[in-house]
Amino acid sequence: MLGAIEAGGTKFVLAVGPSPDRITARRAIATRDPATTLAEAADWFMQQGGIRALGIGSFGPVELDRASARWGFITNTPKAGWAACDIAGHFARALGVPVGFDTDVNAAALAEHRAAGGGSLAYLTIGTGIGGGLVLEGKPVHGIAHPEIGHIYPRRHPDDAGFAGICPHHGDCLEGLASGPAIIARWGASLSELPADHPGHAIIADYIAQACHALFASLAVGEVAIGGGVANTPGLIERVAERARALDGGYLPGGAPHRVIAPRLGGDSGIVGAMMLAETAAAGA
Ligand code: ZN
């Protein structure tokens, strides 16, 4: 049996199963302080009869450098109590099994890459924050830490000139302009609550399309899969796809057109990707 955790700022999704294709039990628990949350998660895996390896896709920032003494840590998150939390080490000790560890969005990208049957792919989540994971030529991208695609600066939409953005670090970065809280900050409602003819739909689609174009142009991914709460707004993915095509104007090479899609695995990308991290950890043990 493999175990998996999609560790988020508001909930932890736990799952077990014999393979990433077969999750046989799952549970969501609220994210509280680390000691309470991690103990409840470890107890649940024990109740399932134990596991032979665990995969964790975590909110971050996280340390992914295997050579670092802080590998497997959540590092400097503003989330109270979670900075410098040794999440991978906690489970390695509590469960006595090998642990695979990556960002939540890289885990989701791994699962979407597998569902796509290969290629190079980015996964974007547009929700409380904006994050992005990358799988290039079959490998998750870490670089010197991990990508933070949500914090690129898009060109400002002409109908959105007066809004300063809400990112505490950058103001009007992508997350500061297009995350769920940024939408509520300027229009007082979520994107799906705004009327169909509200200009917010085109503005938000434009920012996300700029990020997709940056991914297509800089990393030559063939697809960007977009998940997260804001992405569930009816029509948004189609708007982003259309706007990304317009922004490119048919220039980018690569044969098949670059695609903006809804995740093939729906809301399961992250937990299935965490199962894949467990499978890799089991193989390496
Ligand atoms: Zn930012």
PDB file of N, CA and C and ligand atoms in Angstrom, residues 148 150-153 166-176, ligand 1:
ATOM      1  N   GLU A 148       8.038  29.752  -8.953  1.00  0.00           N
ATOM      2  CA  GLU A 148       6.973  30.532  -8.292  1.00  0.00           C
ATOM      3  C   GLU A 148       6.271  31.339  -9.378  1.00  0.00           C
ATOM      4  N   GLY A 150       3.348  32.108  -9.922  1.00  0.00           N
ATOM      5  CA  GLY A 150       2.332  33.072  -9.503  1.00  0.00           C
ATOM      6  C   GLY A 150       2.882  34.463  -9.268  1.00  0.00           C
ATOM      7  N   HIS A 151       4.204  34.586  -9.214  1.00  0.00           N
ATOM      8  CA  HIS A 151       4.774  35.885  -8.851  1.00  0.00           C
ATOM      9  C   HIS A 151       5.488  36.572 -10.006  1.00  0.00           C
ATOM     10  N   ILE A 152       5.174  36.162 -11.246  1.00  0.00           N
ATOM     11  CA  ILE A 152       5.647  36.941 -12.391  1.00  0.00           C
ATOM     12  C   ILE A 152       4.767  38.197 -12.516  1.00  0.00           C
ATOM     13  N   TYR A 153       5.300  39.201 -13.196  1.00  0.00           N
ATOM     14  CA  TYR A 153       4.539  40.443 -13.387  1.00  0.00           C
ATOM     15  C   TYR A 153       3.893  40.463 -14.766  1.00  0.00           C
ATOM     16  N   ILE A 166      -2.540  42.865  -4.481  1.00  0.00           N
ATOM     17  CA  ILE A 166      -2.548  42.523  -3.046  1.00  0.00           C
ATOM     18  C   ILE A 166      -1.392  41.640  -2.613  1.00  0.00           C
ATOM     19  N   CYS A 167      -0.435  41.331  -3.494  1.00  0.00           N
ATOM     20  CA  CYS A 167       0.680  40.493  -3.035  1.00  0.00           C
ATOM     21  C   CYS A 167       1.523  41.279  -2.032  1.00  0.00           C
ATOM     22  N   PRO A 168       1.749  40.715  -0.827  1.00  0.00           N
ATOM     23  CA  PRO A 168       2.530  41.455   0.178  1.00  0.00           C
ATOM     24  C   PRO A 168       3.976  41.689  -0.258  1.00  0.00           C
ATOM     25  N   HIS A 169       4.473  40.892  -1.198  1.00  0.00           N
ATOM     26  CA  HIS A 169       5.858  41.056  -1.650  1.00  0.00           C
ATOM     27  C   HIS A 169       5.969  41.922  -2.903  1.00  0.00           C
ATOM     28  N   HIS A 170       4.998  41.786  -3.810  1.00  0.00           N
ATOM     29  CA  HIS A 170       5.149  42.388  -5.135  1.00  0.00           C
ATOM     30  C   HIS A 170       4.013  43.319  -5.539  1.00  0.00           C
ATOM     31  N   GLY A 171       2.963  43.404  -4.750  1.00  0.00           N
ATOM     32  CA  GLY A 171       1.829  44.218  -5.181  1.00  0.00           C
ATOM     33  C   GLY A 171       1.123  43.588  -6.368  1.00  0.00           C
ATOM     34  N   ASP A 172       1.444  44.101  -7.565  1.00  0.00           N
ATOM     35  CA  ASP A 172       0.674  43.681  -8.738  1.00  0.00           C
ATOM     36  C   ASP A 172       1.350  42.586  -9.572  1.00  0.00           C
ATOM     37  N   CYS A 173       1.884  41.563  -8.890  1.00  0.00           N
ATOM     38  CA  CYS A 173       2.284  40.351  -9.607  1.00  0.00           C
ATOM     39  C   CYS A 173       1.013  39.586  -9.997  1.00  0.00           C
ATOM     40  N   LEU A 174       1.189  38.462 -10.699  1.00  0.00           N
ATOM     41  CA  LEU A 174       0.026  37.692 -11.146  1.00  0.00           C
ATOM     42  C   LEU A 174      -0.899  37.343  -9.972  1.00  0.00           C
ATOM     43  N   GLU A 175      -0.321  36.821  -8.869  1.00  0.00           N
ATOM     44  CA  GLU A 175      -1.136  36.486  -7.701  1.00  0.00           C
ATOM     45  C   GLU A 175      -1.797  37.724  -7.106  1.00  0.00           C
ATOM     46  N   GLY A 176      -1.064  38.827  -7.119  1.00  0.00           N
ATOM     47  CA  GLY A 176      -1.594  40.072  -6.580  1.00  0.00           C
ATOM     48  C   GLY A 176      -2.742  40.639  -7.394  1.00  0.00           C
TER      49      GLY A 176
HETATM   50 ZN    ZN B   1       3.849  38.205  -5.656  1.00  0.00          ZN
END
